[in-house]
Short mmCIF file of C-alpha atoms and ligand atoms in Angstrom, two decimals:
data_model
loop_
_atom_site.label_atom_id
_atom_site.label_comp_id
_atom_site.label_asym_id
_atom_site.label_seq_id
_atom_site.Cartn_x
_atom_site.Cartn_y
_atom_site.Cartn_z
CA UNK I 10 -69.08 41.73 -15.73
CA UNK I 11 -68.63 44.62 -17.53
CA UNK I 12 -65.34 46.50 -16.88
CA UNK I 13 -62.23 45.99 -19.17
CA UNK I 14 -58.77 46.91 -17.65
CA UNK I 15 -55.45 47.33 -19.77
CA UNK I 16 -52.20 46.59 -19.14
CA UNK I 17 -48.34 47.10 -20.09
CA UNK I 18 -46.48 43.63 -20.20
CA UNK I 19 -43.43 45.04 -20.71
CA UNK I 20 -41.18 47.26 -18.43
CA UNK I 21 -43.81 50.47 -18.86
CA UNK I 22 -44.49 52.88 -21.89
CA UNK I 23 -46.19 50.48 -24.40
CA UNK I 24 -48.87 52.67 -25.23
CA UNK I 25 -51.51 51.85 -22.66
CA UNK I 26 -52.37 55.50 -22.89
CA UNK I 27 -53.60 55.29 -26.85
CA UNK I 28 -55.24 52.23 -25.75
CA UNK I 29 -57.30 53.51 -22.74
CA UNK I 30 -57.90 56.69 -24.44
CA UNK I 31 -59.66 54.95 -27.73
CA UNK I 32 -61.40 52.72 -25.30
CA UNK I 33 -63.10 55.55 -23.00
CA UNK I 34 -66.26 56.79 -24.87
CA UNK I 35 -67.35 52.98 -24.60
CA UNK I 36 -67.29 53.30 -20.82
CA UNK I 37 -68.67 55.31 -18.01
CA UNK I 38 -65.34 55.40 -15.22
CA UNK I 39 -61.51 55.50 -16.14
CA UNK I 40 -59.85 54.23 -12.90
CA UNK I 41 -56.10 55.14 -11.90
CA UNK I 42 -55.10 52.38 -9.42
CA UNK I 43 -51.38 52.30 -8.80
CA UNK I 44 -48.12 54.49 -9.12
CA UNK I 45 -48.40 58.46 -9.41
CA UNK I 46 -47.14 60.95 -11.33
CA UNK I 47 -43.95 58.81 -12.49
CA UNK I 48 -46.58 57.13 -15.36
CA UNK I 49 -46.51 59.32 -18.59
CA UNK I 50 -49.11 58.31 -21.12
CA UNK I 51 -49.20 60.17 -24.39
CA UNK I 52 -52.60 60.40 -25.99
CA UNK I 53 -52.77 61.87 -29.34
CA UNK I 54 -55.65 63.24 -31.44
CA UNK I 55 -56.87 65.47 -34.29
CA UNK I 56 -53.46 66.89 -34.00
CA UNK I 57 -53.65 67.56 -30.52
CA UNK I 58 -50.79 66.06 -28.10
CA UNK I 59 -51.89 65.48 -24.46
CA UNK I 60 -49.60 64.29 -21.87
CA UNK I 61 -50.57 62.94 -18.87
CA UNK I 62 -49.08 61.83 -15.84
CA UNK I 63 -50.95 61.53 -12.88
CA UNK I 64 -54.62 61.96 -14.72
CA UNK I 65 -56.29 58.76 -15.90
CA UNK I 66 -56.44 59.42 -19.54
CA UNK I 67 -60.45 59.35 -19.02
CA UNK I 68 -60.21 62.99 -18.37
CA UNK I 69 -59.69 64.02 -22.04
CA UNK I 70 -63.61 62.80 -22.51
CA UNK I 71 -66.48 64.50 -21.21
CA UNK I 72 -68.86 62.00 -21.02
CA UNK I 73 -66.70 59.94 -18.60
CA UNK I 74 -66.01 59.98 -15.17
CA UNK I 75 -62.35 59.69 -13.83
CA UNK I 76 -60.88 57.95 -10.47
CA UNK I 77 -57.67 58.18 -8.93
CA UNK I 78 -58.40 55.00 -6.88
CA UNK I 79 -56.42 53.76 -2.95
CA UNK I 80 -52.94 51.91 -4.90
CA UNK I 81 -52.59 55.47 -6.54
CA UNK I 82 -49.68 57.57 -4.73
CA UNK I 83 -50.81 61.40 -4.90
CA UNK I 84 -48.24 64.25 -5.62
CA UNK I 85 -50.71 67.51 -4.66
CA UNK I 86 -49.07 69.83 -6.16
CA UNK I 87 -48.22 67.80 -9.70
CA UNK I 88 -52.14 66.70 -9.28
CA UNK I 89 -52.76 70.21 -8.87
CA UNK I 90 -50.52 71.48 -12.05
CA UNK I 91 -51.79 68.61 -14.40
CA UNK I 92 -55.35 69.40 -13.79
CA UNK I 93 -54.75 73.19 -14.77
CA UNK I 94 -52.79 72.32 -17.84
CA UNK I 95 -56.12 70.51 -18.50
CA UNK I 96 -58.98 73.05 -17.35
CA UNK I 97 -56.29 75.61 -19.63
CA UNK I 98 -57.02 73.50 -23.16
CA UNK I 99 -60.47 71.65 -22.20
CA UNK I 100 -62.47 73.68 -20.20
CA UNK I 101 -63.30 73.30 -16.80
CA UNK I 102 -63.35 69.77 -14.36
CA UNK I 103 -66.04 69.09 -12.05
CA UNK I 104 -65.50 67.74 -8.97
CA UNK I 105 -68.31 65.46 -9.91
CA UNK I 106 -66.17 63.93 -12.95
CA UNK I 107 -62.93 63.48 -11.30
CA UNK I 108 -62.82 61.83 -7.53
CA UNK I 109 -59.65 61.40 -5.73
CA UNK I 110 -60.05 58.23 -3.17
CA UNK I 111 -59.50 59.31 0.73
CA UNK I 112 -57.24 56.29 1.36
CA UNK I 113 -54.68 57.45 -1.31
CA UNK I 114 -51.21 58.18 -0.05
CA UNK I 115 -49.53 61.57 -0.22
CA UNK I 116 -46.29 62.31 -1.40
CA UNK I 117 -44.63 64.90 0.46
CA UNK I 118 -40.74 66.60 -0.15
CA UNK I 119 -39.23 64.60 2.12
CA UNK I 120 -39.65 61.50 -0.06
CA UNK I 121 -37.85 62.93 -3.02
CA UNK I 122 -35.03 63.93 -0.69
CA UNK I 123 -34.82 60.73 0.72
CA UNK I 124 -35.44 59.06 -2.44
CA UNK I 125 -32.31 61.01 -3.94
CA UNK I 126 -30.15 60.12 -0.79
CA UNK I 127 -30.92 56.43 -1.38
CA UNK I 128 -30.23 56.49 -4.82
CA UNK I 129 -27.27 58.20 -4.59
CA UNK I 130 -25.78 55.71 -2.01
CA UNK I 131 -26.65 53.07 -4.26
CA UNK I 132 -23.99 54.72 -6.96
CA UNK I 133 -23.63 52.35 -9.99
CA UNK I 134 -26.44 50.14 -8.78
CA UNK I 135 -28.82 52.78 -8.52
CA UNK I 136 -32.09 51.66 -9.49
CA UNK I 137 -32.80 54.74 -11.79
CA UNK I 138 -35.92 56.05 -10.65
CA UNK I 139 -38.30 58.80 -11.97
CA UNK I 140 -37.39 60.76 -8.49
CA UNK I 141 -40.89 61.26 -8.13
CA UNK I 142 -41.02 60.05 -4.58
CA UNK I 143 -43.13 57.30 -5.47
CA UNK I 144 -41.05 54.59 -3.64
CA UNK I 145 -40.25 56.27 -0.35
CA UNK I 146 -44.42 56.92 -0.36
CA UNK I 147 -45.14 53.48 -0.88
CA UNK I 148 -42.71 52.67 1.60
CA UNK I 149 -44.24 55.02 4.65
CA UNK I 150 -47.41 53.43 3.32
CA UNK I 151 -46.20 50.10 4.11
CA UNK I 152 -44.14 51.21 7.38
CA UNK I 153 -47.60 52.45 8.29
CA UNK I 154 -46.27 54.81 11.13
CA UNK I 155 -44.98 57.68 8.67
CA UNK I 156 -47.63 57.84 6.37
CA UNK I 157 -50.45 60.21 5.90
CA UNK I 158 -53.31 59.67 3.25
CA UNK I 159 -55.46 62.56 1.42
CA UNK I 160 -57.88 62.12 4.30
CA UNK I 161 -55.57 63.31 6.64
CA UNK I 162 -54.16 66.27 4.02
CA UNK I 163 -57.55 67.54 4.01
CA UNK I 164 -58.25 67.54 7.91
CA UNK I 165 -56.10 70.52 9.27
CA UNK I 166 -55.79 69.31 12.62
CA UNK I 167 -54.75 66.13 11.56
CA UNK I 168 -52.34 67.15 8.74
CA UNK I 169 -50.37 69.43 11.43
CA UNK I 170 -50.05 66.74 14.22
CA UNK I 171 -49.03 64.24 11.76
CA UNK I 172 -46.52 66.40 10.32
CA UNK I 173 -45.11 67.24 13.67
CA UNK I 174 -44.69 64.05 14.41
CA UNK I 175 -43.38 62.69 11.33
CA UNK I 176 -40.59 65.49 9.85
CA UNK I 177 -38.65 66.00 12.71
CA UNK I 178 -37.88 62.10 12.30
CA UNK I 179 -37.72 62.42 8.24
CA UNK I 180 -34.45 65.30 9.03
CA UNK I 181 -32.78 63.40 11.55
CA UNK I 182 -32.88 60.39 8.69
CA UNK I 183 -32.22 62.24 5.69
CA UNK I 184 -29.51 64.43 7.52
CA UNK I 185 -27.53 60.50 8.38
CA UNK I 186 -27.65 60.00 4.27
CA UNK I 187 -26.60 63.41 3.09
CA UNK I 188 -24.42 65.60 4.55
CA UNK I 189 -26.03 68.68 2.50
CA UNK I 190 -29.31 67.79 4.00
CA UNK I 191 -31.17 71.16 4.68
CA UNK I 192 -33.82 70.32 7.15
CA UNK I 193 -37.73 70.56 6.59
CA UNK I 194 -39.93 72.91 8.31
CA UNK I 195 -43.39 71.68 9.46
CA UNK I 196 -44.61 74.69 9.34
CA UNK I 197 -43.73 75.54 5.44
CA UNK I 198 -44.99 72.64 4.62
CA UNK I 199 -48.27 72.56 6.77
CA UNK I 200 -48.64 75.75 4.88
CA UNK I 201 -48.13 74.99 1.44
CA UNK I 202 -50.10 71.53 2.24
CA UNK I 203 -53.14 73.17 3.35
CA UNK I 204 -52.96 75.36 0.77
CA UNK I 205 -53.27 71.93 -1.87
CA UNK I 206 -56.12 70.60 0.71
CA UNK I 207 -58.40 73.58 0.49
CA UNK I 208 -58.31 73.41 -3.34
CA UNK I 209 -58.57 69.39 -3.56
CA UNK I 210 -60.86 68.56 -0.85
CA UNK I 211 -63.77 68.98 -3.28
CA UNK I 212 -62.03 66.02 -4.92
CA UNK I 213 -61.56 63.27 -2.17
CA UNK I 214 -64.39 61.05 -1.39
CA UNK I 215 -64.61 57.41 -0.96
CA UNK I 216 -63.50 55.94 -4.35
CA UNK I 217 -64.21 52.47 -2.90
CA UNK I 218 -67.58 52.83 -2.37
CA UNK I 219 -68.22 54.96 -5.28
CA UNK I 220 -66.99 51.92 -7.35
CA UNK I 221 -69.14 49.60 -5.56
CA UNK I 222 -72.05 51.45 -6.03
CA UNK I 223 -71.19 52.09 -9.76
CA UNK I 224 -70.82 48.15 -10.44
CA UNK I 225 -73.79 47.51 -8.75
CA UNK I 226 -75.06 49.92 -11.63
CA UNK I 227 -74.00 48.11 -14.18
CA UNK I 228 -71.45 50.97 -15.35
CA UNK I 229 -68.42 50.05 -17.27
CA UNK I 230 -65.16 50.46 -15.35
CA UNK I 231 -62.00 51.26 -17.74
CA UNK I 232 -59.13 50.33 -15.76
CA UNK I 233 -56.15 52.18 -16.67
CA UNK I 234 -52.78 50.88 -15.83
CA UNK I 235 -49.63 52.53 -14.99
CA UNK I 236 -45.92 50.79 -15.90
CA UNK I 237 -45.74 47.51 -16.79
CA UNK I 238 -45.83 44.00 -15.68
CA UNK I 239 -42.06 43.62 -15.28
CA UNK I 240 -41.42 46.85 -13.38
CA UNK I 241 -44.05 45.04 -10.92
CA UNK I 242 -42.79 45.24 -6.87
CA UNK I 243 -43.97 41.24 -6.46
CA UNK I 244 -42.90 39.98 -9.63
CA UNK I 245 -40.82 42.05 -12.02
CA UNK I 246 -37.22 42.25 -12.39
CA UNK I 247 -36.48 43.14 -8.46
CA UNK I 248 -35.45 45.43 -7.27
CA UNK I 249 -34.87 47.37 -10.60
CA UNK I 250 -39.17 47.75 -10.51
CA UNK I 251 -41.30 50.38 -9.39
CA UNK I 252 -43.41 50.16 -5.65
CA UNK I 253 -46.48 48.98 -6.45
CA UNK I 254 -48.26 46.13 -8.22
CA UNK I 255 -47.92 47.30 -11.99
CA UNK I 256 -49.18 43.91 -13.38
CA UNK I 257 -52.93 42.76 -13.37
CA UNK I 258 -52.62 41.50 -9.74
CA UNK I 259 -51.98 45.44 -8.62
CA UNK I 260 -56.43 46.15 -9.45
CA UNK I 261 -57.82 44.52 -7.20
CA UNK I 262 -55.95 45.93 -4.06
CA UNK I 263 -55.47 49.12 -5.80
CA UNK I 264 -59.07 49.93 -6.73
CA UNK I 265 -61.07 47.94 -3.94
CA UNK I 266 -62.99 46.67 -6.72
CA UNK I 267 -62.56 42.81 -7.44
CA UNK I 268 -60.97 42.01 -10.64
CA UNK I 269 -63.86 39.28 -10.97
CA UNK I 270 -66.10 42.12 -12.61
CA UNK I 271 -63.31 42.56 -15.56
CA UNK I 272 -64.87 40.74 -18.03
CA UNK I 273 -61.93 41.70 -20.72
CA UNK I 274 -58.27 42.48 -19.84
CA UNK I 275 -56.26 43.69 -22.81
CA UNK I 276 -52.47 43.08 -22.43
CA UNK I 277 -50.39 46.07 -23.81
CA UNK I 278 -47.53 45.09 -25.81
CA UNK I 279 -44.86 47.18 -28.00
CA UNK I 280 -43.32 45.24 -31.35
CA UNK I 281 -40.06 45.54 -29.84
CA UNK I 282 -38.85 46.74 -25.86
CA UNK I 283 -38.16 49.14 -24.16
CA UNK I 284 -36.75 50.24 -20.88
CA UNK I 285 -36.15 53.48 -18.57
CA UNK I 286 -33.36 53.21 -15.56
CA UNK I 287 -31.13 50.27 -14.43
CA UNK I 288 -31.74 46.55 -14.32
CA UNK I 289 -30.67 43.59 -17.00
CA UNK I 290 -32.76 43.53 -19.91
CA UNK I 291 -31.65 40.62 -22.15
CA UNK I 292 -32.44 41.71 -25.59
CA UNK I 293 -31.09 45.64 -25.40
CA UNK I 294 -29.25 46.90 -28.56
CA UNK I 295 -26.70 48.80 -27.46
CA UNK I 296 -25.97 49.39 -31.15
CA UNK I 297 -26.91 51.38 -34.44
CA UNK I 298 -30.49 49.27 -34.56
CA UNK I 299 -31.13 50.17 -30.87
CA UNK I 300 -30.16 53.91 -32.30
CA UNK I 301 -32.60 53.51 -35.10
CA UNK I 302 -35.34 52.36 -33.21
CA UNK I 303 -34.73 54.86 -30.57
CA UNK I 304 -35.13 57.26 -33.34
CA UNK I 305 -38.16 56.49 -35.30
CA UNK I 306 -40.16 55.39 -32.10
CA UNK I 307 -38.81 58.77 -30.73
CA UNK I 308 -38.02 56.40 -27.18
CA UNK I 309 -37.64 59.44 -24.84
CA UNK I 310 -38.98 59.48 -21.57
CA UNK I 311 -42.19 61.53 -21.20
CA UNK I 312 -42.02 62.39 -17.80
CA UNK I 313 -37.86 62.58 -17.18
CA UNK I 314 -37.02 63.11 -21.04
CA UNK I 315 -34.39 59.99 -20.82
CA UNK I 316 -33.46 58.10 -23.61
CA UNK I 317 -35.22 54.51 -23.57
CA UNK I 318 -32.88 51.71 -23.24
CA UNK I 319 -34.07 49.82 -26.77
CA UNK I 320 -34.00 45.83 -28.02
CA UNK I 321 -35.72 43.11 -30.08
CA UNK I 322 -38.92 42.22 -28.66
CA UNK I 323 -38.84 39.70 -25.98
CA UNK I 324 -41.24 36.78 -26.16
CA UNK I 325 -40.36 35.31 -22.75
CA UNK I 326 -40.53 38.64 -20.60
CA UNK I 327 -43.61 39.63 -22.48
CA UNK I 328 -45.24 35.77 -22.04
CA UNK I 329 -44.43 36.15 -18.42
CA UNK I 330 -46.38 39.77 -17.97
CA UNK I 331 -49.42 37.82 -19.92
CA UNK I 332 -49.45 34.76 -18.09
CA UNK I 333 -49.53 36.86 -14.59
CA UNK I 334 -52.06 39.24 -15.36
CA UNK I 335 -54.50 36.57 -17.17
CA UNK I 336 -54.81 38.81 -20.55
CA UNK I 337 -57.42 37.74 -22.68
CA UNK I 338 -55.58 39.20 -26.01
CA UNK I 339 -52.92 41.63 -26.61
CA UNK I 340 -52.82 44.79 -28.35
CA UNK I 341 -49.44 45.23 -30.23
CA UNK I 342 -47.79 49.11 -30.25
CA UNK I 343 -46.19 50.91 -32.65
CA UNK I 344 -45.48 48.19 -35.42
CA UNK I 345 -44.79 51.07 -37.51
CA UNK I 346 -41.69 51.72 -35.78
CA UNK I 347 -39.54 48.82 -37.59
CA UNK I 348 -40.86 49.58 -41.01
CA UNK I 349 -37.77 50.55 -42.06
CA UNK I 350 -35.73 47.00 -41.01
CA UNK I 351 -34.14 44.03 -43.52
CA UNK I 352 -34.81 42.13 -40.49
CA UNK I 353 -36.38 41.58 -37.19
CA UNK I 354 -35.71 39.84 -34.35
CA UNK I 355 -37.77 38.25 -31.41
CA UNK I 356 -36.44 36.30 -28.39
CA UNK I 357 -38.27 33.09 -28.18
CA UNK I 358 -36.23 31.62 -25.41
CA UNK I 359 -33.56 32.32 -23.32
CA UNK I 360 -29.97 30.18 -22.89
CA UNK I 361 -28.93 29.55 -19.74
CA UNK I 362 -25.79 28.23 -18.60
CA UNK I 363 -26.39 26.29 -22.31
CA UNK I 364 -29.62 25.08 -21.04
CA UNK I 365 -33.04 26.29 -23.06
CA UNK I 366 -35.79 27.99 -21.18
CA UNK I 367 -38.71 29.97 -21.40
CA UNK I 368 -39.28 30.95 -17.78
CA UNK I 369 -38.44 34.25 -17.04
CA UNK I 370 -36.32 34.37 -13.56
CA UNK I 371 -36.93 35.32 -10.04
CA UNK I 372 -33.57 37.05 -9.79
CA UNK I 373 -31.87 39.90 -11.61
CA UNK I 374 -28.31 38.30 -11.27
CA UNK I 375 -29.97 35.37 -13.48
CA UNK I 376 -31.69 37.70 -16.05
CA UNK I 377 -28.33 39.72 -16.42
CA UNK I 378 -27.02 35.72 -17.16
CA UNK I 379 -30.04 34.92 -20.37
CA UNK I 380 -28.62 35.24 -23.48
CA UNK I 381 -31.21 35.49 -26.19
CA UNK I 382 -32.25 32.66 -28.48
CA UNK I 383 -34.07 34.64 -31.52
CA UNK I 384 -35.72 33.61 -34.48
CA UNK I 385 -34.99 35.93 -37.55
CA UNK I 386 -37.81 37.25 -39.56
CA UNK I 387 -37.80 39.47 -42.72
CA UNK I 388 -38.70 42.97 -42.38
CA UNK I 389 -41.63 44.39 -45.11
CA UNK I 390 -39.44 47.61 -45.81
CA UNK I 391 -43.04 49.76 -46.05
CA UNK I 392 -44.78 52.53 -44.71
CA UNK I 393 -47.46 50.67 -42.63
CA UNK I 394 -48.75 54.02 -41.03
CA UNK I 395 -51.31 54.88 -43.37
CA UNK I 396 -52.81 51.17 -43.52
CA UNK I 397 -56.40 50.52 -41.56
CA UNK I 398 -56.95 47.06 -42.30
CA UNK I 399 -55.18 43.83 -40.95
CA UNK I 400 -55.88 42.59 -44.66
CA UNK I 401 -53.92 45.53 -46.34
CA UNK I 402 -50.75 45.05 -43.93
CA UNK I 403 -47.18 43.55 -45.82
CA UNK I 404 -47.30 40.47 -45.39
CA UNK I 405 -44.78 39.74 -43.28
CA UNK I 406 -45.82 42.35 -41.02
CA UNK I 407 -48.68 40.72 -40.37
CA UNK I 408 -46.80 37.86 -39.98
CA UNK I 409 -44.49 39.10 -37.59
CA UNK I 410 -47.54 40.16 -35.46
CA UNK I 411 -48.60 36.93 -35.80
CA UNK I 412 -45.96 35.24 -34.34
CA UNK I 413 -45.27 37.62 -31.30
CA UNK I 414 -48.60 36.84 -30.47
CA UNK I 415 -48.12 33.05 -31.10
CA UNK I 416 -44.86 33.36 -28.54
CA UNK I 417 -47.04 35.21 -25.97
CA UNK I 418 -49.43 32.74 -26.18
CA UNK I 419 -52.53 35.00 -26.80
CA UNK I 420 -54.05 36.31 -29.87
CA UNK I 421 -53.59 40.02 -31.23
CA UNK I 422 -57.06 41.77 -31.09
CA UNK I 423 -55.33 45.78 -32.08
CA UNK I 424 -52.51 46.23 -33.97
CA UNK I 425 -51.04 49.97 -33.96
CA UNK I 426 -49.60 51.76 -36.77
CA UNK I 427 -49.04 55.11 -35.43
CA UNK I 428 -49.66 57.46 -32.42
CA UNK I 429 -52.63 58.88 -33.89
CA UNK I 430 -55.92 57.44 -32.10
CA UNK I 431 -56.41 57.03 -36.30
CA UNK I 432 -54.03 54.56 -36.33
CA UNK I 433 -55.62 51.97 -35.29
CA UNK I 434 -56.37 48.78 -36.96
CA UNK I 435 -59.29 46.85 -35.25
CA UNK I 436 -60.26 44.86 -38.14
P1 GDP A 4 -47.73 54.47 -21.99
O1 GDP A 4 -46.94 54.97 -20.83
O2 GDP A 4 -47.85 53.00 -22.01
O3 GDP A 4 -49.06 55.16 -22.16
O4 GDP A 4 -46.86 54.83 -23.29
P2 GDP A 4 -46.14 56.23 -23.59
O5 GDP A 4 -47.17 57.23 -23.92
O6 GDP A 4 -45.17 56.56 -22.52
O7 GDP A 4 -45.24 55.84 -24.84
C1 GDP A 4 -45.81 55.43 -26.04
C2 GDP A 4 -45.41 56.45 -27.14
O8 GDP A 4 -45.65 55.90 -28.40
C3 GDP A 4 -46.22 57.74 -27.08
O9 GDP A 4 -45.39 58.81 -27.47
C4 GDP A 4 -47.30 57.51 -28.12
O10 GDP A 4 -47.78 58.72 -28.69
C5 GDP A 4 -46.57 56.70 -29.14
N1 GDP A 4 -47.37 55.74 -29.89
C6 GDP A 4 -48.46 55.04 -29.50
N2 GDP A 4 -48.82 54.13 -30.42
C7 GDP A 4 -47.94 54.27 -31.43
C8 GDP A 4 -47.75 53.60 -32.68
O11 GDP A 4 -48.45 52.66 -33.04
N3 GDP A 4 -46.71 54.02 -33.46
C9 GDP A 4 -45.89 55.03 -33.10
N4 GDP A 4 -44.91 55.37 -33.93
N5 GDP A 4 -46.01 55.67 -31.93
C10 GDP A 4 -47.02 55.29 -31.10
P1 IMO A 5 -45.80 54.32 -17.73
O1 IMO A 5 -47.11 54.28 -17.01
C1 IMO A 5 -41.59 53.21 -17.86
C2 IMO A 5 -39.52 52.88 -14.02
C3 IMO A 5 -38.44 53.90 -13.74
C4 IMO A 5 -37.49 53.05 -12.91
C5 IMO A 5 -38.45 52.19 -12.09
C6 IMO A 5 -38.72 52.75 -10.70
O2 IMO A 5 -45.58 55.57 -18.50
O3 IMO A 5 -45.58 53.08 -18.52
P2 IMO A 5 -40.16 54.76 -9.78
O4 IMO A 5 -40.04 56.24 -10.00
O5 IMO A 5 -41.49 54.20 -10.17
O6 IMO A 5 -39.77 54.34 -8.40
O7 IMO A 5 -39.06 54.10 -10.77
O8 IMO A 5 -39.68 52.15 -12.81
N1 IMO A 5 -40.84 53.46 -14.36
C7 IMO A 5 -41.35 53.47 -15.60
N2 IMO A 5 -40.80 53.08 -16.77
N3 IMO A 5 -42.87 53.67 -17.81
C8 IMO A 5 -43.43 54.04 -16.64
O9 IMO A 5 -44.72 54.39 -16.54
C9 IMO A 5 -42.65 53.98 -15.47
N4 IMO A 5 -42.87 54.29 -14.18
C10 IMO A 5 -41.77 53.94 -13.51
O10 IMO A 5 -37.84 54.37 -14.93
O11 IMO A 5 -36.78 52.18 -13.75
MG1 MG A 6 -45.22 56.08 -20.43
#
């Protein structure tokens, strides 16, 4: 029992990257578990901004080792580009300190052509993807018969009979969506694939069993998750989610390693919400606040630079991400952000049909339908970024932490006051 995992319970981007990053000297492995390179988790200290994407954040500490576990899906060449930005400012990676798992997926070209053919046929109902390829991987790793994993990338003779096999099918589909299709070539990518292999083959081993063998250890696993609960394949706001299991039930299956050795899962939650791409999302202010908060949170997208879609913070979504994932306390995000408000909303409940609930709904065509019942709270009109103490907060800031937490049903262990690691208030 001693690995603690965090989580987003949002729709992605509460700050799980801060979290994990202030968390890693007390542990021995960061493990990546699920998505790829469409996660971007800002991590900022002494003045230093690092932004990573496909990394677990573990890799900005030397004393830790980091794992890009099975549920991850594995761009090579944005793997290959992150790590250099890296080596560049830090210093040089060891194969020994960063292990890729052999069971990962790869993402090859094809799935970001086919990705943009099937969200381009979607038009208005697009689900507004990070184009990353992430889906159409997870999808040839569910279809089984088009997939190939980083144990196959780094076998030659495997790679090239795969790829024979599998992008002369890939045209012939992607050519049917889009009639500007410009077929693949096995043999340009074979080449530019091996080319990734020989450099990354020091990195893939068997993550599985390297986890095993580390609990049996006793070393403490940080598990670091990617998007958030609602953008969750199972049970987020299908089908405007992301591929994978993105809530707590995505660690298990995604790291081999059972979730029964967590002996602290920290829910991830912003003061207010946030959302990239389509999909209802009942509290959104598509209005001056939204603006403000868009603003002074600086809600951009870190890894497609789109504005976030902003609102009031949503106690029945959120509840709903806690409850699934089993937090044991949440941590809430950049609190600092609504310093500036009279007031402050947060969605206790929704309305629907003139009926009171606060279940949060299998379908999107019902969540587009929730109107939000808020309760009004004053704002503290302060600068709360300097404060270190839960003591020396306004008092109704602390009081509006207070009462998301009371709504989510779990109690606030770290409250955030800024995206300095500094920022921090743990007391
Ligand atoms: P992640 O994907 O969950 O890791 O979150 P992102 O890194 O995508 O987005 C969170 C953003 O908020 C990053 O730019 C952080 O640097 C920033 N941030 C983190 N905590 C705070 C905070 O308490 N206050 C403010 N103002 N910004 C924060
Ligand atoms: P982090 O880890 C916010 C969203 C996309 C889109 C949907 C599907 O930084 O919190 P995908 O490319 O995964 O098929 O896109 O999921 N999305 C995220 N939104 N934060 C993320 O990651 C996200 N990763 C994917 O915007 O709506
Ligand atoms: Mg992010």
């Amino acid at each position: 029992m001693s690995a603690t995992s965090v989580i987003g319970l949002q729709w992605g981007d509460e700050a799980k990257g801060k979290i994990v990053d202030l968390l890693t000297e007390q542990h021995d492995i960061v493990v990546r578990y699920l998505g790829g390179n469409n996660a971007g988790h800002t991590v900022i200290f002494g003045g230093e901004t690092y932004k990573l994407s496909l990394l677990p954040a573990g890799i900005l500490h030397d004393s830790v080792v980091s794992v890009i576990a099975t549920g991850v899906v594995i761009n090579p060449k944005a793997f290959l580009e992150e790590l250099g930005r890296i080596v560049e400012r830090r210093g040089n990676v060891p194969p020994e300190r960063m292990l890729i798992s052999d069971r990962a997926h790869v993402i090859f070209p094809y799935h970001m052509a086919e990705e943009a053919a099937f969200e381009k046929a979607r038009g208005g109902d697009a689900i507004g993807t990070t184009m990353r390829g992430i889906g159409t991987c997870y999808r040839d790793k569910a279809g089984r018969t088009h997939a190939i994993r980083m144990g196959d990338l780094i076998n030659p003779d495997r790679l090239r009979r795969r790829l024979e096999e599998i992008v002369p099918q890939k045209n012939r589909a992607i050519a049917a969506l889009d009639d500007d299709f410009v077929p693949f070539e096995v043999d340009v990518i074979y080449e530019e694939y091996s080319n990734y292999a020989d450099q990354l083959r020091p990195y893939v081993t068997d993550t599985t069993s390297f986890l095993h063998k580390a609990v049996a250890a006793g070393k403490k696993l940080l598990f670091e998750g990617a998007q958030g609960c609602l953008l969750d394949i199972d049970h987020g706001s299908f089908p405007y989610v992301t591929s994978s299991n993105s809530s707590g039930c995505g660690i298990h299956s995604g790291s081999g390693v059972s979730e029964r050795v967590i002996s602290k899962m920290i829910g991830i939650v912003k003061a207010y919400t946030t959302r990239v791409g389509g999909g209802p999302f009942p509290t959104e202010l598509d209005d001056e606040i939204g603006q403000h908060i868009r603003d002074v949170g600086n809600e951009y997208g870190t890894v497609t630079g789109r504005p976030r879609r902003c609102g009031w913070f949503d106690a029945v979504a959120t509840g709903y991400g806690a409850r699934l994932s089993g937090v044991d306390c949440i941590a809430v995000m950049l609190v600092d952000v609504l310093d500036g408000l009279d007031e402050i909303k947060i969605c206790e409940a929704y309305d629907f049909n003139g009926v009171r609930t606060t279940d949060f709904p299998s379908h999107v065509e019902d969540l587009a339908q929730m109107k939000p019942i808020y309760r009004t709270v004053p704002g503290w009109k302060t600068d709360i970024t300097g404060i270190r103490k839960r003591a020396d907060l306004p008092e109704n800031a602390l009081k509006y932490v207070e009462t998301v937490a009371e709504l989510v049903g779990y109690p606030v262990e770290i409250i955030s006051v800024g995206p300095d690691r500094e920022q921090t208030i743990l007391e």
